């Protein structure tokens, strides 16, 4: 591992231009679908979603409020079934609201399905999910996201918020991580 992040990228999966098209399309869709909502809340799942969330919210042209949660479920390149709540939202922030949970990527589906139930239990009027990336072939729980940026193959990806051991989040595109970086 050296300090040139680009060297660890096998190939670019989504370029900055492609990501911009995706966020524009999703923002438009979310705007259309929620025109009659009295209280729309976007929840950012830290840390991985932060870049996507910041771009997506600016493509939504109806009022919405912003909330942040942090859970941990991942170590290295392997998911775990144990989900730990590190930052929670207040009940009053989501009560009676149409909530959209914004994730970076869905793998097993454990994180989002847990969060969906959790937010519903706080009294949200509706709970939808939006993810930049989806790896449907990895799913172990029954979860279909409402908004998906792109379906991707079962590869470990980094950049645009996504990390491998906290690294590469600040790459402006989504890339496939070289196997030699984590298979050592
Ligand atoms: P799930 O609970 O198995 O669906 O895992 C979802 C979480 O795992 C995401 O929010 C990411 O933090 C992490 N994750 C899954 N796949 C990848 C990947 O390819 N690169 C980086 N993080 C990933
Ligand atoms: Mg994440």
Short mmCIF file of N, CA and C and ligand atoms in Angstrom, two decimals:
data_model
loop_
_atom_site.label_atom_id
_atom_site.label_comp_id
_atom_site.label_asym_id
_atom_site.label_seq_id
_atom_site.Cartn_x
_atom_site.Cartn_y
_atom_site.Cartn_z
N UNK A 1 0.84 -1.20 0.00
CA UNK A 1 0.00 0.00 0.00
C UNK A 1 0.88 1.26 0.00
N UNK A 2 0.62 2.15 -0.95
CA UNK A 2 1.38 3.42 -0.94
C UNK A 2 0.38 4.57 -0.91
N UNK A 3 0.87 5.78 -1.21
CA UNK A 3 -0.05 6.90 -1.09
C UNK A 3 -0.74 7.28 -2.39
N UNK A 4 -0.54 6.49 -3.44
CA UNK A 4 -1.25 6.77 -4.68
C UNK A 4 -2.48 5.87 -4.77
N UNK A 5 -3.64 6.44 -4.45
CA UNK A 5 -4.87 5.65 -4.40
C UNK A 5 -5.23 5.06 -5.76
N UNK A 6 -4.97 5.82 -6.83
CA UNK A 6 -5.32 5.37 -8.19
C UNK A 6 -4.67 4.03 -8.54
N UNK A 7 -3.45 3.81 -8.00
CA UNK A 7 -2.72 2.56 -8.29
C UNK A 7 -3.44 1.33 -7.78
N UNK A 8 -4.30 1.49 -6.79
CA UNK A 8 -5.01 0.34 -6.21
C UNK A 8 -6.34 0.06 -6.90
N UNK A 9 -6.66 0.86 -7.91
CA UNK A 9 -7.95 0.71 -8.61
C UNK A 9 -7.77 -0.20 -9.83
N UNK A 10 -8.50 -1.30 -9.85
CA UNK A 10 -8.46 -2.25 -10.98
C UNK A 10 -9.08 -1.60 -12.22
N UNK A 11 -10.29 -1.04 -12.05
CA UNK A 11 -10.94 -0.34 -13.15
C UNK A 11 -12.01 0.60 -12.58
N UNK A 12 -12.35 1.60 -13.38
CA UNK A 12 -13.39 2.55 -12.96
C UNK A 12 -14.74 1.94 -13.31
N UNK A 13 -15.61 1.87 -12.30
CA UNK A 13 -16.93 1.28 -12.52
C UNK A 13 -17.94 2.37 -12.88
N UNK A 14 -17.89 3.49 -12.17
CA UNK A 14 -18.75 4.63 -12.48
C UNK A 14 -17.90 5.90 -12.46
N UNK A 15 -17.87 6.59 -13.58
CA UNK A 15 -17.10 7.84 -13.67
C UNK A 15 -17.88 8.97 -13.01
N UNK A 16 -17.22 10.10 -12.83
CA UNK A 16 -17.89 11.27 -12.25
C UNK A 16 -19.10 11.68 -13.09
N UNK A 17 -18.97 11.58 -14.41
CA UNK A 17 -20.07 11.96 -15.31
C UNK A 17 -21.24 10.99 -15.15
N UNK A 18 -20.92 9.70 -15.08
CA UNK A 18 -22.00 8.71 -14.91
C UNK A 18 -22.71 8.89 -13.58
N UNK A 19 -21.93 9.19 -12.53
CA UNK A 19 -22.54 9.40 -11.21
C UNK A 19 -23.45 10.62 -11.24
N UNK A 20 -23.04 11.64 -11.95
CA UNK A 20 -23.87 12.85 -12.04
C UNK A 20 -25.20 12.55 -12.73
N UNK A 21 -25.15 11.73 -13.76
CA UNK A 21 -26.40 11.34 -14.45
C UNK A 21 -27.30 10.56 -13.50
N UNK A 22 -26.69 9.66 -12.72
CA UNK A 22 -27.45 8.82 -11.79
C UNK A 22 -28.12 9.68 -10.71
N UNK A 23 -27.36 10.59 -10.11
CA UNK A 23 -27.94 11.39 -9.03
C UNK A 23 -29.03 12.32 -9.57
N UNK A 24 -28.85 12.81 -10.79
CA UNK A 24 -29.88 13.68 -11.40
C UNK A 24 -31.17 12.91 -11.59
N UNK A 25 -31.04 11.68 -12.11
CA UNK A 25 -32.21 10.85 -12.38
C UNK A 25 -32.93 10.49 -11.08
N UNK A 26 -32.18 10.09 -10.07
CA UNK A 26 -32.78 9.72 -8.79
C UNK A 26 -33.44 10.92 -8.12
N UNK A 27 -32.77 12.07 -8.18
CA UNK A 27 -33.30 13.29 -7.57
C UNK A 27 -34.63 13.68 -8.19
N UNK A 28 -34.72 13.54 -9.50
CA UNK A 28 -35.93 13.87 -10.23
C UNK A 28 -37.07 12.93 -9.83
N UNK A 29 -36.72 11.64 -9.77
CA UNK A 29 -37.70 10.61 -9.39
C UNK A 29 -38.23 10.85 -7.98
N UNK A 30 -37.33 11.14 -7.06
CA UNK A 30 -37.72 11.38 -5.66
C UNK A 30 -38.59 12.63 -5.57
N UNK A 31 -38.24 13.66 -6.32
CA UNK A 31 -39.03 14.89 -6.36
C UNK A 31 -40.45 14.60 -6.84
N UNK A 32 -40.55 13.88 -7.96
CA UNK A 32 -41.86 13.54 -8.52
C UNK A 32 -42.72 12.75 -7.54
N UNK A 33 -42.10 11.73 -6.95
CA UNK A 33 -42.85 10.80 -6.08
C UNK A 33 -43.29 11.42 -4.76
N UNK A 34 -42.69 12.52 -4.36
CA UNK A 34 -42.95 13.06 -3.02
C UNK A 34 -43.53 14.47 -3.03
N UNK A 35 -44.04 14.88 -4.20
CA UNK A 35 -44.60 16.23 -4.34
C UNK A 35 -45.66 16.55 -3.30
N UNK A 36 -46.45 15.53 -2.92
CA UNK A 36 -47.54 15.81 -1.99
C UNK A 36 -47.18 15.51 -0.53
N UNK A 37 -45.92 15.18 -0.29
CA UNK A 37 -45.50 14.86 1.07
C UNK A 37 -45.49 16.13 1.94
N UNK A 38 -46.00 15.99 3.18
CA UNK A 38 -46.02 17.14 4.08
C UNK A 38 -44.71 17.27 4.83
N UNK A 39 -44.02 16.14 4.98
CA UNK A 39 -42.76 16.15 5.73
C UNK A 39 -41.85 15.07 5.16
N UNK A 40 -40.90 15.50 4.37
CA UNK A 40 -39.96 14.55 3.76
C UNK A 40 -38.62 14.63 4.49
N UNK A 41 -38.13 13.48 4.90
CA UNK A 41 -36.86 13.43 5.63
C UNK A 41 -35.89 12.49 4.92
N UNK A 42 -34.70 12.99 4.65
CA UNK A 42 -33.66 12.15 4.06
C UNK A 42 -32.68 11.77 5.14
N UNK A 43 -32.48 10.48 5.34
CA UNK A 43 -31.51 10.04 6.36
C UNK A 43 -30.25 9.54 5.67
N UNK A 44 -29.14 10.16 6.01
CA UNK A 44 -27.83 9.76 5.50
C UNK A 44 -27.24 8.70 6.41
N UNK A 45 -26.85 7.56 5.85
CA UNK A 45 -26.20 6.53 6.66
C UNK A 45 -24.69 6.73 6.54
N UNK A 46 -24.15 7.29 7.61
CA UNK A 46 -22.72 7.60 7.65
C UNK A 46 -21.91 6.31 7.78
N UNK A 47 -20.66 6.27 7.33
CA UNK A 47 -20.02 7.37 6.65
C UNK A 47 -20.14 7.24 5.13
N UNK A 48 -20.35 6.01 4.68
CA UNK A 48 -20.25 5.70 3.25
C UNK A 48 -21.15 6.52 2.33
N UNK A 49 -22.33 6.94 2.84
CA UNK A 49 -23.28 7.64 1.96
C UNK A 49 -23.05 9.12 1.84
N UNK A 50 -22.09 9.65 2.58
CA UNK A 50 -22.00 11.11 2.71
C UNK A 50 -21.84 11.83 1.37
N UNK A 51 -21.07 11.28 0.46
CA UNK A 51 -20.80 11.98 -0.81
C UNK A 51 -22.05 11.90 -1.71
N UNK A 52 -22.59 10.71 -1.82
CA UNK A 52 -23.81 10.48 -2.60
C UNK A 52 -24.95 11.35 -2.06
N UNK A 53 -25.11 11.35 -0.76
CA UNK A 53 -26.17 12.11 -0.09
C UNK A 53 -26.07 13.60 -0.41
N UNK A 54 -24.87 14.12 -0.32
CA UNK A 54 -24.66 15.56 -0.57
C UNK A 54 -25.02 15.91 -2.02
N UNK A 55 -24.69 15.04 -2.96
CA UNK A 55 -25.04 15.29 -4.36
C UNK A 55 -26.54 15.10 -4.59
N UNK A 56 -27.07 13.99 -4.06
CA UNK A 56 -28.48 13.67 -4.29
C UNK A 56 -29.43 14.75 -3.75
N UNK A 57 -29.18 15.22 -2.55
CA UNK A 57 -30.12 16.19 -1.94
C UNK A 57 -30.23 17.45 -2.79
N UNK A 58 -29.14 17.80 -3.48
CA UNK A 58 -29.17 19.01 -4.30
C UNK A 58 -29.86 18.80 -5.64
N UNK A 59 -30.25 17.58 -5.93
CA UNK A 59 -31.03 17.28 -7.15
C UNK A 59 -32.50 17.09 -6.81
N UNK A 60 -32.84 17.25 -5.54
CA UNK A 60 -34.23 17.14 -5.11
C UNK A 60 -34.76 18.56 -4.96
N UNK A 61 -35.87 18.88 -5.66
CA UNK A 61 -36.29 20.28 -5.66
C UNK A 61 -37.55 20.56 -4.85
N UNK A 62 -37.85 19.70 -3.89
CA UNK A 62 -38.93 19.98 -2.94
C UNK A 62 -38.31 20.04 -1.54
N UNK A 63 -38.99 20.68 -0.58
CA UNK A 63 -38.39 20.81 0.75
C UNK A 63 -38.16 19.45 1.41
N UNK A 64 -37.06 19.32 2.10
CA UNK A 64 -36.80 18.10 2.87
C UNK A 64 -35.89 18.45 4.03
N UNK A 65 -35.97 17.65 5.09
CA UNK A 65 -35.01 17.87 6.17
C UNK A 65 -34.00 16.75 6.18
N UNK A 66 -32.87 17.03 6.80
CA UNK A 66 -31.72 16.13 6.74
C UNK A 66 -31.43 15.54 8.11
N UNK A 67 -31.25 14.23 8.14
CA UNK A 67 -30.89 13.55 9.39
C UNK A 67 -29.75 12.58 9.10
N UNK A 68 -29.03 12.24 10.16
CA UNK A 68 -27.84 11.41 10.00
C UNK A 68 -27.84 10.25 11.00
N UNK A 69 -27.48 9.08 10.50
CA UNK A 69 -27.33 7.92 11.39
C UNK A 69 -26.01 7.26 11.07
N UNK A 70 -25.48 6.56 12.06
CA UNK A 70 -24.28 5.77 11.79
C UNK A 70 -24.43 4.41 12.43
N UNK A 71 -24.22 3.38 11.62
CA UNK A 71 -24.25 2.01 12.13
C UNK A 71 -22.98 1.34 11.63
N UNK A 72 -22.57 0.31 12.32
CA UNK A 72 -21.42 -0.40 11.78
C UNK A 72 -21.77 -1.87 11.62
N UNK A 73 -21.40 -2.42 10.48
CA UNK A 73 -21.75 -3.81 10.19
C UNK A 73 -20.65 -4.48 9.39
N UNK A 74 -19.61 -3.76 9.06
CA UNK A 74 -18.63 -4.26 8.12
C UNK A 74 -17.22 -4.19 8.67
N UNK A 75 -16.48 -5.25 8.47
CA UNK A 75 -15.05 -5.26 8.84
C UNK A 75 -14.29 -5.69 7.60
N UNK A 76 -13.39 -4.86 7.09
CA UNK A 76 -12.64 -5.21 5.88
C UNK A 76 -13.59 -5.41 4.71
N UNK A 77 -13.49 -6.56 4.04
CA UNK A 77 -14.37 -6.79 2.89
C UNK A 77 -15.49 -7.77 3.23
N UNK A 78 -15.62 -8.16 4.49
CA UNK A 78 -16.67 -9.11 4.87
C UNK A 78 -17.75 -8.47 5.74
N UNK A 79 -18.99 -8.69 5.41
CA UNK A 79 -20.09 -8.14 6.20
C UNK A 79 -20.30 -9.01 7.45
N UNK A 80 -20.89 -8.42 8.47
CA UNK A 80 -21.23 -9.20 9.67
C UNK A 80 -22.73 -9.03 9.89
N UNK A 81 -23.32 -9.90 10.66
CA UNK A 81 -24.76 -9.80 10.89
C UNK A 81 -25.06 -8.91 12.08
N UNK A 82 -24.04 -8.60 12.82
CA UNK A 82 -24.20 -7.77 14.01
C UNK A 82 -24.22 -6.30 13.59
N UNK A 83 -25.32 -5.62 13.89
CA UNK A 83 -25.39 -4.20 13.54
C UNK A 83 -25.36 -3.37 14.81
N UNK A 84 -24.39 -2.47 14.90
CA UNK A 84 -24.24 -1.65 16.09
C UNK A 84 -24.64 -0.22 15.76
N UNK A 85 -25.52 0.36 16.59
CA UNK A 85 -25.97 1.74 16.38
C UNK A 85 -24.94 2.69 17.00
N UNK A 86 -24.34 3.54 16.19
CA UNK A 86 -23.33 4.47 16.69
C UNK A 86 -23.85 5.90 16.78
N UNK A 87 -24.83 6.22 15.92
CA UNK A 87 -25.48 7.54 15.97
C UNK A 87 -26.93 7.34 15.58
N UNK A 88 -27.83 7.79 16.43
CA UNK A 88 -29.27 7.55 16.24
C UNK A 88 -29.99 8.85 15.84
N UNK A 89 -31.21 8.74 15.31
CA UNK A 89 -32.03 9.94 15.06
C UNK A 89 -33.06 10.05 16.17
N UNK A 90 -33.50 11.28 16.42
CA UNK A 90 -34.53 11.49 17.44
C UNK A 90 -35.88 11.04 16.88
N UNK A 91 -36.71 10.51 17.76
CA UNK A 91 -38.04 10.04 17.36
C UNK A 91 -38.83 11.18 16.71
N UNK A 92 -38.76 12.37 17.29
CA UNK A 92 -39.57 13.48 16.77
C UNK A 92 -39.13 13.93 15.36
N UNK A 93 -37.91 13.58 14.98
CA UNK A 93 -37.43 13.96 13.65
C UNK A 93 -38.07 13.13 12.54
N UNK A 94 -38.50 11.91 12.87
CA UNK A 94 -39.06 11.02 11.84
C UNK A 94 -40.54 10.69 12.04
N UNK A 95 -41.07 11.03 13.19
CA UNK A 95 -42.47 10.72 13.51
C UNK A 95 -43.40 11.38 12.49
N UNK A 96 -44.26 10.58 11.86
CA UNK A 96 -45.22 11.12 10.88
C UNK A 96 -44.61 11.55 9.56
N UNK A 97 -43.33 11.30 9.38
CA UNK A 97 -42.64 11.77 8.17
C UNK A 97 -42.56 10.68 7.10
N UNK A 98 -42.42 11.14 5.85
CA UNK A 98 -42.07 10.24 4.76
C UNK A 98 -40.55 10.22 4.72
N UNK A 99 -40.00 9.08 5.09
CA UNK A 99 -38.55 8.98 5.26
C UNK A 99 -37.93 8.24 4.08
N UNK A 100 -36.82 8.76 3.60
CA UNK A 100 -36.02 8.01 2.62
C UNK A 100 -34.64 7.79 3.23
N UNK A 101 -34.29 6.53 3.40
CA UNK A 101 -32.98 6.18 3.94
C UNK A 101 -32.01 6.10 2.76
N UNK A 102 -30.91 6.84 2.85
CA UNK A 102 -29.96 6.92 1.74
C UNK A 102 -28.68 6.14 2.08
N UNK A 103 -28.42 5.10 1.31
CA UNK A 103 -27.26 4.23 1.53
C UNK A 103 -26.29 4.31 0.36
N UNK A 104 -25.06 3.93 0.61
CA UNK A 104 -24.07 3.88 -0.47
C UNK A 104 -24.22 2.61 -1.31
N UNK A 105 -24.38 1.47 -0.58
CA UNK A 105 -24.39 0.18 -1.29
C UNK A 105 -25.16 -0.85 -0.48
N UNK A 106 -25.87 -1.72 -1.17
CA UNK A 106 -26.54 -2.84 -0.50
C UNK A 106 -25.85 -4.13 -0.91
N UNK A 107 -25.49 -4.88 0.09
CA UNK A 107 -24.77 -6.13 -0.11
C UNK A 107 -25.70 -7.26 0.37
N UNK A 108 -25.56 -7.72 1.59
CA UNK A 108 -26.45 -8.77 2.12
C UNK A 108 -27.87 -8.23 2.30
N UNK A 109 -27.99 -6.92 2.52
CA UNK A 109 -29.28 -6.30 2.79
C UNK A 109 -29.59 -6.20 4.28
N UNK A 110 -28.72 -6.75 5.11
CA UNK A 110 -28.95 -6.75 6.56
C UNK A 110 -29.08 -5.33 7.13
N UNK A 111 -28.16 -4.47 6.76
CA UNK A 111 -28.15 -3.11 7.34
C UNK A 111 -29.45 -2.38 7.03
N UNK A 112 -29.81 -2.34 5.74
CA UNK A 112 -31.00 -1.56 5.35
C UNK A 112 -32.28 -2.17 5.86
N UNK A 113 -32.37 -3.49 5.88
CA UNK A 113 -33.64 -4.07 6.34
C UNK A 113 -33.81 -3.81 7.83
N UNK A 114 -32.72 -3.86 8.57
CA UNK A 114 -32.75 -3.53 10.00
C UNK A 114 -33.16 -2.06 10.21
N UNK A 115 -32.53 -1.16 9.43
CA UNK A 115 -32.81 0.27 9.58
C UNK A 115 -34.24 0.63 9.19
N UNK A 116 -34.74 -0.03 8.16
CA UNK A 116 -36.11 0.22 7.70
C UNK A 116 -37.10 -0.08 8.83
N UNK A 117 -36.94 -1.24 9.44
CA UNK A 117 -37.83 -1.62 10.55
C UNK A 117 -37.68 -0.67 11.72
N UNK A 118 -36.45 -0.29 11.98
CA UNK A 118 -36.16 0.58 13.11
C UNK A 118 -36.83 1.95 12.95
N UNK A 119 -36.73 2.52 11.75
CA UNK A 119 -37.33 3.85 11.49
C UNK A 119 -38.86 3.74 11.49
N UNK A 120 -39.38 2.66 10.96
CA UNK A 120 -40.84 2.46 11.00
C UNK A 120 -41.31 2.38 12.44
N UNK A 121 -40.53 1.74 13.30
CA UNK A 121 -40.91 1.59 14.71
C UNK A 121 -40.89 2.92 15.46
N UNK A 122 -40.23 3.93 14.89
CA UNK A 122 -40.23 5.26 15.51
C UNK A 122 -41.43 6.09 15.05
N UNK A 123 -42.32 5.49 14.26
CA UNK A 123 -43.55 6.17 13.89
C UNK A 123 -43.51 6.95 12.58
N UNK A 124 -42.61 6.59 11.67
CA UNK A 124 -42.59 7.25 10.36
C UNK A 124 -43.86 6.91 9.60
N UNK A 125 -44.36 7.84 8.77
CA UNK A 125 -45.56 7.57 7.98
C UNK A 125 -45.24 6.58 6.86
N UNK A 126 -44.06 6.73 6.28
CA UNK A 126 -43.60 5.77 5.26
C UNK A 126 -42.08 5.72 5.30
N UNK A 127 -41.53 4.58 4.92
CA UNK A 127 -40.07 4.45 4.89
C UNK A 127 -39.66 3.85 3.55
N UNK A 128 -38.88 4.62 2.79
CA UNK A 128 -38.36 4.11 1.52
C UNK A 128 -36.84 4.07 1.60
N UNK A 129 -36.24 3.34 0.67
CA UNK A 129 -34.79 3.24 0.67
C UNK A 129 -34.23 3.64 -0.69
N UNK A 130 -33.08 4.30 -0.66
CA UNK A 130 -32.41 4.74 -1.87
C UNK A 130 -30.94 4.35 -1.75
N UNK A 131 -30.44 3.64 -2.75
CA UNK A 131 -29.02 3.27 -2.70
C UNK A 131 -28.33 3.63 -4.00
N UNK A 132 -27.10 4.08 -3.91
CA UNK A 132 -26.34 4.36 -5.13
C UNK A 132 -26.06 3.05 -5.86
N UNK A 133 -25.59 2.05 -5.10
CA UNK A 133 -25.17 0.79 -5.71
C UNK A 133 -25.89 -0.39 -5.08
N UNK A 134 -26.15 -1.40 -5.88
CA UNK A 134 -26.79 -2.61 -5.37
C UNK A 134 -26.05 -3.82 -5.93
N UNK A 135 -25.74 -4.76 -5.02
CA UNK A 135 -25.15 -6.04 -5.44
C UNK A 135 -26.21 -7.11 -5.19
N UNK A 136 -27.21 -7.25 -6.08
CA UNK A 136 -28.33 -8.16 -5.80
C UNK A 136 -27.91 -9.61 -5.62
N UNK A 137 -26.80 -10.01 -6.23
CA UNK A 137 -26.37 -11.42 -6.14
C UNK A 137 -25.90 -11.79 -4.73
N UNK A 138 -25.69 -10.80 -3.89
CA UNK A 138 -25.18 -11.05 -2.53
C UNK A 138 -26.28 -11.08 -1.47
N UNK A 139 -27.51 -10.83 -1.87
CA UNK A 139 -28.60 -10.67 -0.91
C UNK A 139 -28.85 -11.91 -0.07
N UNK A 140 -28.95 -11.75 1.26
CA UNK A 140 -29.35 -12.87 2.13
C UNK A 140 -30.71 -12.61 2.79
N UNK A 141 -31.17 -11.35 2.79
CA UNK A 141 -32.51 -11.07 3.30
C UNK A 141 -33.34 -10.49 2.15
N UNK A 142 -34.65 -10.59 2.30
CA UNK A 142 -35.54 -10.12 1.25
C UNK A 142 -35.69 -8.61 1.34
N UNK A 143 -35.00 -7.88 0.50
CA UNK A 143 -35.07 -6.43 0.54
C UNK A 143 -34.93 -5.87 -0.88
N UNK A 144 -35.94 -5.11 -1.31
CA UNK A 144 -35.88 -4.48 -2.62
C UNK A 144 -35.87 -2.97 -2.42
N UNK A 145 -34.76 -2.30 -2.75
CA UNK A 145 -34.72 -0.85 -2.56
C UNK A 145 -35.68 -0.13 -3.49
N UNK A 146 -36.22 1.00 -3.05
CA UNK A 146 -37.16 1.77 -3.87
C UNK A 146 -36.45 2.54 -4.97
N UNK A 147 -35.26 3.02 -4.68
CA UNK A 147 -34.49 3.78 -5.67
C UNK A 147 -33.07 3.20 -5.74
N UNK A 148 -32.65 2.84 -6.95
CA UNK A 148 -31.31 2.25 -7.13
C UNK A 148 -30.56 3.02 -8.22
N UNK A 149 -29.34 3.44 -7.91
CA UNK A 149 -28.52 4.12 -8.91
C UNK A 149 -28.02 3.16 -9.97
N UNK A 150 -27.36 2.08 -9.53
CA UNK A 150 -26.82 1.10 -10.47
C UNK A 150 -26.67 -0.25 -9.79
N UNK A 151 -27.01 -1.31 -10.54
CA UNK A 151 -26.75 -2.67 -10.05
C UNK A 151 -25.34 -3.03 -10.49
N UNK A 152 -24.58 -3.63 -9.59
CA UNK A 152 -23.19 -3.96 -9.92
C UNK A 152 -22.90 -5.43 -9.61
N UNK A 153 -21.86 -5.98 -10.25
CA UNK A 153 -21.50 -7.38 -9.96
C UNK A 153 -20.86 -7.51 -8.57
N UNK A 154 -20.63 -8.74 -8.15
CA UNK A 154 -20.05 -8.99 -6.83
C UNK A 154 -18.55 -8.71 -6.82
N UNK A 155 -18.21 -7.42 -6.78
CA UNK A 155 -16.82 -6.98 -6.69
C UNK A 155 -16.74 -6.02 -5.52
N UNK A 156 -15.58 -5.91 -4.90
CA UNK A 156 -15.44 -4.94 -3.82
C UNK A 156 -15.09 -3.59 -4.42
N UNK A 157 -15.95 -2.61 -4.18
CA UNK A 157 -15.76 -1.30 -4.79
C UNK A 157 -15.43 -0.22 -3.75
N UNK A 158 -14.74 0.79 -4.22
CA UNK A 158 -14.30 1.88 -3.34
C UNK A 158 -14.46 3.23 -4.06
N UNK A 159 -14.40 4.30 -3.28
CA UNK A 159 -14.48 5.65 -3.85
C UNK A 159 -15.87 6.24 -3.72
N UNK A 160 -15.98 7.55 -3.90
CA UNK A 160 -17.25 8.28 -3.81
C UNK A 160 -17.94 7.94 -2.49
N UNK A 161 -17.16 7.94 -1.41
CA UNK A 161 -17.68 7.65 -0.07
C UNK A 161 -17.39 6.24 0.42
N UNK A 162 -17.25 5.31 -0.51
CA UNK A 162 -17.04 3.90 -0.11
C UNK A 162 -15.58 3.65 0.25
N UNK A 163 -15.37 2.84 1.28
CA UNK A 163 -14.01 2.64 1.78
C UNK A 163 -13.59 1.18 1.81
N UNK A 164 -12.31 0.99 1.94
CA UNK A 164 -11.75 -0.27 2.40
C UNK A 164 -10.88 0.11 3.60
N UNK A 165 -11.29 -0.32 4.78
CA UNK A 165 -10.61 0.06 6.02
C UNK A 165 -10.35 1.57 6.11
N UNK A 166 -11.38 2.35 5.84
CA UNK A 166 -11.39 3.83 5.95
C UNK A 166 -10.62 4.56 4.85
N UNK A 167 -10.08 3.82 3.90
CA UNK A 167 -9.31 4.43 2.83
C UNK A 167 -10.16 4.58 1.57
N UNK A 168 -9.80 5.47 0.71
CA UNK A 168 -10.37 5.68 -0.65
C UNK A 168 -11.70 6.41 -0.69
N UNK A 169 -12.24 6.84 0.45
CA UNK A 169 -13.55 7.49 0.43
C UNK A 169 -13.54 8.75 -0.43
N UNK A 170 -12.38 9.41 -0.50
CA UNK A 170 -12.30 10.70 -1.20
C UNK A 170 -11.97 10.58 -2.69
N UNK A 171 -11.92 9.36 -3.24
CA UNK A 171 -11.81 9.24 -4.70
C UNK A 171 -13.11 9.77 -5.32
N UNK A 172 -13.05 10.55 -6.39
CA UNK A 172 -14.28 11.16 -6.92
C UNK A 172 -15.14 10.22 -7.76
N UNK A 173 -14.67 9.00 -8.03
CA UNK A 173 -15.43 8.03 -8.84
C UNK A 173 -15.54 6.72 -8.07
N UNK A 174 -16.33 5.77 -8.60
CA UNK A 174 -16.42 4.43 -7.99
C UNK A 174 -15.53 3.49 -8.78
N UNK A 175 -14.62 2.82 -8.09
CA UNK A 175 -13.72 1.89 -8.78
C UNK A 175 -13.73 0.53 -8.12
N UNK A 176 -13.29 -0.48 -8.88
CA UNK A 176 -13.12 -1.83 -8.31
C UNK A 176 -11.72 -1.88 -7.69
N UNK A 177 -11.68 -2.34 -6.44
CA UNK A 177 -10.40 -2.42 -5.73
C UNK A 177 -9.63 -3.65 -6.20
N UNK A 178 -8.34 -3.46 -6.48
CA UNK A 178 -7.50 -4.60 -6.88
C UNK A 178 -7.51 -5.64 -5.77
N UNK A 179 -7.68 -6.91 -6.15
CA UNK A 179 -7.73 -7.98 -5.16
C UNK A 179 -6.45 -8.06 -4.34
N UNK A 180 -5.32 -7.75 -4.96
CA UNK A 180 -4.04 -7.86 -4.25
C UNK A 180 -3.97 -6.91 -3.04
N UNK A 181 -4.84 -5.88 -3.03
CA UNK A 181 -4.82 -4.95 -1.89
C UNK A 181 -5.41 -5.60 -0.64
N UNK A 182 -6.43 -6.46 -0.82
CA UNK A 182 -7.03 -7.09 0.36
C UNK A 182 -6.79 -8.58 0.49
N UNK A 183 -6.25 -9.19 -0.56
CA UNK A 183 -5.94 -10.63 -0.47
C UNK A 183 -4.45 -10.81 -0.23
N UNK A 184 -4.00 -10.38 0.95
CA UNK A 184 -2.57 -10.49 1.24
C UNK A 184 -2.36 -11.38 2.44
P1 LIG B 1 -25.09 -5.14 4.05
O1 LIG B 1 -25.64 -4.95 5.40
O2 LIG B 1 -24.44 -6.49 3.89
O3 LIG B 1 -26.09 -4.87 2.94
O4 LIG B 1 -23.87 -4.16 3.90
C1 LIG B 1 -23.99 -2.86 3.55
C2 LIG B 1 -22.76 -2.07 3.95
O5 LIG B 1 -21.56 -2.83 3.71
C3 LIG B 1 -22.62 -0.83 3.14
O6 LIG B 1 -23.24 0.26 3.75
C4 LIG B 1 -21.12 -0.64 3.05
O7 LIG B 1 -20.66 0.10 4.16
C5 LIG B 1 -20.55 -2.01 3.15
N1 LIG B 1 -20.16 -2.56 1.82
C6 LIG B 1 -20.76 -3.56 1.15
N2 LIG B 1 -20.16 -3.81 -0.02
C7 LIG B 1 -19.14 -2.93 -0.10
C8 LIG B 1 -18.12 -2.66 -1.12
O8 LIG B 1 -18.04 -3.28 -2.20
N3 LIG B 1 -17.26 -1.66 -0.82
C9 LIG B 1 -17.31 -0.94 0.34
N4 LIG B 1 -18.23 -1.14 1.29
C10 LIG B 1 -19.13 -2.13 1.07
MG1 LIG B 2 -21.98 1.93 4.62
#
